[in-house]
Amino acid sequence: MIKQPTPLIDFTNLTYHYVRTNVNYVSYYKDGLWDEGQLQAEDSLRINILSTTFHYGQQAFEGMKAYRTKEGKIQLFRPYENAVRFQKSCQRIMMPPVSVEQFMDAVIRVVEQNSEFVPPYETQATLYIRPYMIGVGPNLVLAPSKEYIFGVVVMPVGLFFKSGLTPADFLVSEFDRAAPHGTGAVKIGGNYAASMYPNYIAKSQGFTDCIYLDPATHTRIDEGGAANFFAIRKDGVFVSPKSSSILPSITKLSLLDIAKNYLHLEVLETEIYIEDLTLFDEAATCGTAAIITPIGSLTHHDTVYHFGTKGQVGHVTKRLYEVLTGIQFGDITPPHNWILSIE
Ligand SMILES: Cc1ncc(COP(=O)(O)O)c(C=O)c1O
């Protein structure tokens, strides 16, 4: 395997655009078995033109990050949760899940071999990790493929939403990203293809992104296109939507814990009706990419719901951000099993 020379990267100016790194991981599934997988420098795949990933969207993925601590160490945030969610996504669309061990081994090997691409602590940038699985091999009929590729690719990233901790304006979408008993709760490509047009509409109207309502009744907040939603009620309770059509966000799961055990807030996962948004002082989206992105306003038809003091992140949201990122970058003691050190 030939290592690419490491390019000079300005880690302070990263976006979410492709940066080629040293190696990625690929493993092939054939005749009912996964091979042991290998690292490759090549950043393309050669697959059959009738692969199910192309024609029927048989594809699942994960999104996670490696963080550089103040001491220069590299660490992962709750990677086992990603491994388990990946298995569920694969199973939902009839793909053979990889074991948690193979997932972890692949992620760790790719991060280790690309350690120089993990941005320095001071930049607060990170190494994004993208595990994926695709159905490959010729298959014209609508049926699961017999062959698959599991891979892991990484690249350094900066802010996903440029607004950072400045509250951003969001639009309640007229469209759905997922069906009531569909695939909203798993991380598969089709959900994201469905959200590209609504995202374009929101952006072309000057919004940062859109928020989706529950697809069955269109009365309750579901989530964003790539992030969950939470809000802080005027009485200080941390509330996040309970819905079967949203992705179970690992960041949201962590914030429920942080709000309860670090900030000593009451927490609640329940339906959030759109007209009840007036009960909230602060609102935000959260996710691996979004981290915590405060929502300044949410526009639903002719009604605009405002949160916090215009232009400033609310104090609970700010505190949640500080503890979450403090744990991820190694400045705050994490709960048991949340952090995996790589070096
Ligand atoms: C649709 C959707 N919801 C929520 C999230 C946040 O999930 P997590 O916190 O696990 O990154 C993501 C990002 O992965 C997402 O794509």
Coordinates of C-alpha atoms and ligand atoms in Angstrom, one line a residue:
M1 CA 0.0 0.0 0.0
I2 CA 1.4 3.4 -1.1
K3 CA 0.8 6.2 1.3
Q4 CA -0.1 9.5 -0.2
P5 CA 2.2 12.4 0.8
T6 CA 0.3 14.5 3.4
P7 CA -0.8 17.7 1.8
L8 CA -0.5 21.0 3.7
I9 CA -3.9 21.6 5.2
D10 CA -5.1 24.8 6.7
F11 CA -7.0 23.3 9.6
T12 CA -8.4 26.7 10.7
N13 CA -10.4 27.1 7.4
L14 CA -12.1 23.7 7.0
T15 CA -15.5 23.3 5.5
Y16 CA -17.4 20.0 4.8
H17 CA -15.7 19.6 1.4
Y18 CA -13.7 16.5 0.4
V19 CA -10.1 16.3 1.5
R20 CA -8.2 13.2 0.4
T21 CA -6.5 11.4 3.2
N22 CA -3.9 8.6 3.3
V23 CA -6.1 5.5 3.4
N24 CA -9.6 4.2 3.6
Y25 CA -10.9 0.7 4.6
V26 CA -12.9 -1.7 2.4
S27 CA -14.3 -5.1 3.2
Y28 CA -16.2 -7.4 0.7
Y29 CA -19.2 -9.6 1.4
K30 CA -19.6 -12.6 -0.9
D31 CA -21.0 -16.1 -0.5
G32 CA -22.5 -15.2 2.9
L33 CA -19.2 -14.0 4.5
W34 CA -17.4 -10.7 5.2
D35 CA -13.7 -10.9 4.3
E36 CA -11.2 -9.5 6.9
G37 CA -11.0 -6.1 5.2
Q38 CA -8.0 -4.0 4.1
L39 CA -6.7 -0.5 4.0
Q40 CA -6.4 1.1 0.5
A41 CA -4.9 4.3 -0.7
E42 CA -7.2 4.4 -3.8
D43 CA -10.2 6.6 -3.1
S44 CA -12.6 5.1 -5.7
L45 CA -14.4 1.8 -6.0
R46 CA -15.1 -0.2 -9.1
I47 CA -18.6 -1.8 -8.9
N48 CA -21.1 -3.4 -11.3
I49 CA -23.4 -1.0 -13.1
L50 CA -26.5 -2.9 -11.9
S51 CA -25.5 -2.7 -8.2
T52 CA -28.5 -2.3 -5.9
T53 CA -27.0 0.8 -4.3
F54 CA -27.4 2.6 -7.6
H55 CA -30.9 1.5 -8.6
Y56 CA -32.7 0.7 -5.4
G57 CA -30.8 2.8 -2.8
Q58 CA -29.5 -0.2 -0.9
Q59 CA -27.1 1.9 1.2
A60 CA -26.5 2.8 4.8
F61 CA -24.0 4.9 6.6
E62 CA -22.8 6.5 9.8
G63 CA -21.3 9.8 10.9
M64 CA -18.9 10.1 13.8
K65 CA -15.8 12.1 14.6
A66 CA -12.3 11.8 16.1
Y67 CA -11.3 14.7 18.4
R68 CA -7.8 15.9 19.3
T69 CA -7.4 16.7 23.0
K70 CA -5.3 19.5 24.5
E71 CA -2.6 16.9 25.2
G72 CA -2.5 15.9 21.6
K73 CA -4.3 12.6 22.0
I74 CA -7.0 11.3 19.7
Q75 CA -10.3 10.1 20.9
L76 CA -13.7 8.9 19.7
F77 CA -17.0 9.8 21.2
R78 CA -19.4 6.9 21.9
P79 CA -18.3 4.9 18.8
Y80 CA -20.1 1.7 20.0
E81 CA -23.4 3.5 19.7
N82 CA -22.6 4.2 16.0
A83 CA -21.7 0.5 15.5
V84 CA -25.0 -0.7 16.9
R85 CA -27.1 1.9 15.0
F86 CA -25.2 0.9 11.8
Q87 CA -26.3 -2.7 12.3
K88 CA -29.9 -1.6 12.7
S89 CA -29.8 0.5 9.5
C90 CA -28.3 -2.4 7.6
Q91 CA -30.9 -4.8 8.9
R92 CA -33.8 -2.5 8.0
I93 CA -32.8 -2.6 4.3
M94 CA -31.8 -6.3 4.2
M95 CA -28.0 -5.9 4.2
P96 CA -25.8 -8.2 6.3
P97 CA -24.6 -6.2 9.3
V98 CA -20.9 -6.2 10.2
S99 CA -20.0 -7.1 13.7
V100 CA -19.4 -4.4 16.3
E101 CA -15.8 -5.7 16.4
Q102 CA -15.2 -5.4 12.6
F103 CA -16.8 -1.9 12.6
M104 CA -14.6 -0.8 15.5
D105 CA -11.5 -2.4 14.0
A106 CA -12.1 -0.6 10.7
V107 CA -12.7 2.8 12.3
I108 CA -9.7 2.6 14.6
R109 CA -7.3 1.5 11.8
V110 CA -8.4 4.2 9.4
V111 CA -8.1 6.9 12.1
E112 CA -4.7 5.6 13.2
Q113 CA -3.4 5.6 9.6
N114 CA -4.7 9.2 9.1
S115 CA -3.7 10.6 12.5
E116 CA -2.0 13.6 10.9
F117 CA -5.4 14.7 9.5
V118 CA -7.0 15.0 13.0
P119 CA -7.0 18.8 13.4
P120 CA -5.2 20.4 16.4
Y121 CA -7.2 21.0 19.6
E122 CA -7.1 24.8 19.2
T123 CA -9.0 24.8 15.9
Q124 CA -11.9 22.9 17.4
A125 CA -12.1 21.2 14.0
T126 CA -12.4 17.4 13.9
L127 CA -11.8 14.3 11.7
Y128 CA -15.1 13.2 10.3
I129 CA -15.5 9.4 10.0
R130 CA -17.9 8.0 7.5
P131 CA -18.6 4.2 7.7
Y132 CA -20.8 3.0 4.9
M133 CA -22.3 -0.1 3.3
I134 CA -23.5 -0.5 -0.3
G135 CA -25.2 -3.3 -2.2
V136 CA -23.0 -4.3 -5.2
G137 CA -22.9 -6.9 -7.9
P138 CA -25.4 -7.3 -10.8
N139 CA -29.0 -7.3 -9.7
L140 CA -31.9 -6.1 -11.8
V141 CA -34.7 -7.5 -9.8
L142 CA -35.9 -5.6 -6.7
A143 CA -34.3 -7.9 -4.2
P144 CA -31.4 -7.6 -1.8
S145 CA -28.0 -7.9 -3.4
K146 CA -25.9 -10.9 -2.8
E147 CA -22.7 -8.9 -2.5
Y148 CA -21.8 -5.9 -0.4
I149 CA -19.0 -3.5 0.4
F150 CA -18.4 -2.1 3.9
G151 CA -16.0 0.8 4.0
V152 CA -14.7 3.6 6.2
V153 CA -13.4 6.9 4.9
V154 CA -12.3 10.0 6.9
M155 CA -11.6 13.6 6.3
P156 CA -11.0 16.7 8.4
V157 CA -14.0 19.0 8.8
G158 CA -14.8 22.4 10.2
L159 CA -18.3 23.8 11.0
F160 CA -21.3 22.1 9.3
F161 CA -23.5 25.2 9.9
K162 CA -21.4 28.3 9.4
S163 CA -23.5 30.1 12.0
G164 CA -21.7 28.2 14.8
L165 CA -23.2 29.3 18.1
T166 CA -25.0 32.3 16.6
P167 CA -28.7 31.5 16.5
A168 CA -29.8 30.7 12.9
D169 CA -33.2 30.9 11.1
F170 CA -35.0 27.7 10.2
L171 CA -38.0 27.0 8.1
V172 CA -40.7 24.4 8.9
S173 CA -40.7 22.3 5.7
E174 CA -43.9 21.6 3.7
F175 CA -42.2 18.3 2.7
D176 CA -41.6 15.1 4.6
R177 CA -38.2 13.4 4.7
A178 CA -39.6 10.1 5.9
A179 CA -42.9 8.2 5.9
P180 CA -44.9 7.4 9.1
H181 CA -43.9 3.7 9.1
G182 CA -40.9 4.2 6.8
T183 CA -37.2 4.5 7.3
G184 CA -36.8 7.8 9.2
A185 CA -35.3 6.0 12.2
V186 CA -32.4 4.5 10.3
K187 CA -29.5 6.2 8.6
I188 CA -29.9 5.2 4.9
G189 CA -29.3 7.3 1.8
G190 CA -32.9 7.5 0.7
N191 CA -33.9 9.7 3.6
Y192 CA -31.2 12.1 2.6
A193 CA -32.0 12.2 -1.1
A194 CA -35.6 13.1 0.0
S195 CA -34.3 16.0 2.1
M196 CA -32.2 17.7 -0.6
Y197 CA -35.0 19.5 -2.3
P198 CA -36.6 20.8 0.9
N199 CA -33.1 21.9 2.0
Y200 CA -32.7 23.7 -1.3
I201 CA -36.1 25.5 -0.9
A202 CA -35.2 26.6 2.7
K203 CA -31.8 27.9 1.6
S204 CA -33.1 29.7 -1.4
Q205 CA -35.5 31.6 0.9
G206 CA -32.6 32.6 3.1
F207 CA -33.0 30.0 5.9
T208 CA -30.1 27.9 7.3
D209 CA -32.1 24.7 6.9
C210 CA -35.5 23.2 7.5
I211 CA -37.2 21.4 10.3
Y212 CA -39.6 18.5 9.4
L213 CA -42.9 17.8 11.1
D214 CA -44.1 14.3 11.9
P215 CA -45.2 12.8 8.6
A216 CA -48.4 11.3 9.9
T217 CA -50.2 14.4 11.2
H218 CA -47.9 17.3 10.4
T219 CA -48.7 18.8 13.8
R220 CA -45.5 17.9 15.7
I221 CA -41.8 18.8 15.4
D222 CA -39.8 15.8 14.2
E223 CA -36.2 16.9 13.4
G224 CA -33.9 18.5 10.9
G225 CA -32.4 17.0 7.7
A226 CA -29.2 16.0 9.5
A227 CA -29.8 16.8 13.1
N228 CA -32.3 16.2 16.0
F229 CA -34.2 19.0 17.7
F230 CA -34.4 20.1 21.4
A231 CA -35.8 23.1 23.2
I232 CA -35.6 24.5 26.7
R233 CA -39.0 25.2 28.2
K234 CA -39.6 28.5 30.0
D235 CA -39.6 26.5 33.3
G236 CA -36.1 25.2 32.5
V237 CA -37.1 21.7 31.3
F238 CA -35.0 20.1 28.5
V239 CA -37.5 18.7 26.0
S240 CA -36.8 16.7 22.8
P241 CA -39.3 15.2 20.4
K242 CA -40.4 11.5 20.8
S243 CA -41.1 10.2 17.3
S244 CA -40.7 6.9 15.4
S245 CA -39.7 8.8 12.2
I246 CA -36.6 10.5 13.5
L247 CA -33.0 9.2 13.7
P248 CA -32.1 8.3 17.3
S249 CA -29.3 10.8 17.6
I250 CA -26.3 9.9 19.7
T251 CA -25.7 13.6 20.4
K252 CA -29.3 14.0 21.6
L253 CA -29.0 10.9 23.7
S254 CA -25.9 12.4 25.3
L255 CA -27.5 15.8 25.8
L256 CA -30.4 14.2 27.7
D257 CA -27.7 12.7 30.0
I258 CA -25.7 16.0 30.2
A259 CA -28.8 18.1 30.9
K260 CA -29.8 15.7 33.7
N261 CA -26.5 14.8 35.3
Y262 CA -24.3 17.8 34.6
L263 CA -26.8 20.7 34.5
H264 CA -29.3 19.1 36.9
L265 CA -32.3 19.9 34.6
E266 CA -35.5 18.0 34.3
V267 CA -35.5 16.2 30.9
L268 CA -38.4 15.0 28.8
E269 CA -38.8 13.2 25.5
T270 CA -42.3 13.8 24.3
E271 CA -44.3 15.1 21.4
I272 CA -43.7 18.8 20.7
Y273 CA -46.7 20.4 19.0
I274 CA -45.9 23.2 16.7
E275 CA -48.3 25.7 18.4
D276 CA -46.6 24.9 21.8
L277 CA -43.3 26.4 20.6
T278 CA -44.3 29.5 22.4
L279 CA -43.6 27.6 25.7
F280 CA -39.9 27.5 24.9
D281 CA -37.2 30.0 25.6
E282 CA -34.4 28.3 23.6
A283 CA -34.4 25.9 20.7
A284 CA -31.6 24.1 18.8
T285 CA -30.6 21.3 16.5
C286 CA -28.0 18.8 17.5
G287 CA -26.0 16.1 15.9
T288 CA -22.4 14.9 15.2
A289 CA -22.1 17.4 12.3
A290 CA -24.4 20.2 13.7
I291 CA -22.9 19.8 17.2
I292 CA -25.4 22.2 18.8
T293 CA -26.7 24.8 16.4
P294 CA -29.1 27.3 18.2
I295 CA -32.3 28.2 16.4
G296 CA -33.1 31.9 16.5
S297 CA -36.4 31.6 14.7
L298 CA -38.6 29.0 13.2
T299 CA -41.0 30.0 10.4
H300 CA -44.2 28.0 9.9
H301 CA -46.5 29.4 7.2
D302 CA -47.1 33.0 8.4
T303 CA -46.1 32.4 12.0
V304 CA -42.5 33.1 13.1
Y305 CA -41.5 31.6 16.5
H306 CA -38.6 33.4 18.1
F307 CA -36.2 31.9 20.7
G308 CA -33.9 33.6 23.1
T309 CA -32.6 37.1 22.8
K310 CA -32.1 37.9 19.2
G311 CA -28.7 37.1 18.0
Q312 CA -27.4 35.5 21.2
V313 CA -27.3 31.9 22.2
G314 CA -29.4 31.0 25.2
H315 CA -27.5 30.3 28.4
V316 CA -28.7 26.7 28.8
T317 CA -27.9 25.9 25.2
K318 CA -24.5 27.5 25.7
R319 CA -23.8 25.4 28.8
L320 CA -24.9 22.2 27.1
Y321 CA -22.5 23.0 24.2
E322 CA -19.6 23.6 26.6
V323 CA -20.1 20.4 28.5
L324 CA -20.7 18.3 25.3
T325 CA -17.7 19.7 23.5
G326 CA -15.7 19.7 26.7
I327 CA -16.3 15.9 27.0
Q328 CA -15.6 15.3 23.3
F329 CA -12.3 17.2 23.3
G330 CA -11.2 15.7 26.6
D331 CA -11.5 18.8 28.9
I332 CA -14.4 17.4 31.0
T333 CA -14.5 14.0 32.7
P334 CA -16.9 11.8 30.6
P335 CA -19.5 9.4 31.9
H336 CA -18.3 5.7 31.8
N337 CA -17.7 4.3 28.3
W338 CA -18.3 7.5 26.4
I339 CA -14.7 8.1 25.2
L340 CA -12.4 5.7 23.4
S341 CA -8.8 6.8 23.2
I342 CA -7.0 5.9 20.0
E343 CA -3.4 6.5 20.9
Ligands
LIG1 C1 -31.5 12.8 10.1 C2 -30.5 13.0 11.2 N1 -31.0 13.2 12.5 C3 -30.1 13.3 13.5 C4 -28.8 13.3 13.4 C5 -27.9 13.4 14.6 O1 -27.4 12.1 14.9 P1 -26.1 12.0 15.7 O2 -26.2 12.8 16.9 O3 -26.0 10.5 16.0 O4 -25.0 12.4 14.8 C6 -28.2 13.0 12.1 C7 -26.8 12.9 11.9 O5 -26.3 11.9 11.9 C8 -29.1 12.9 11.0 O6 -28.7 12.7 9.8

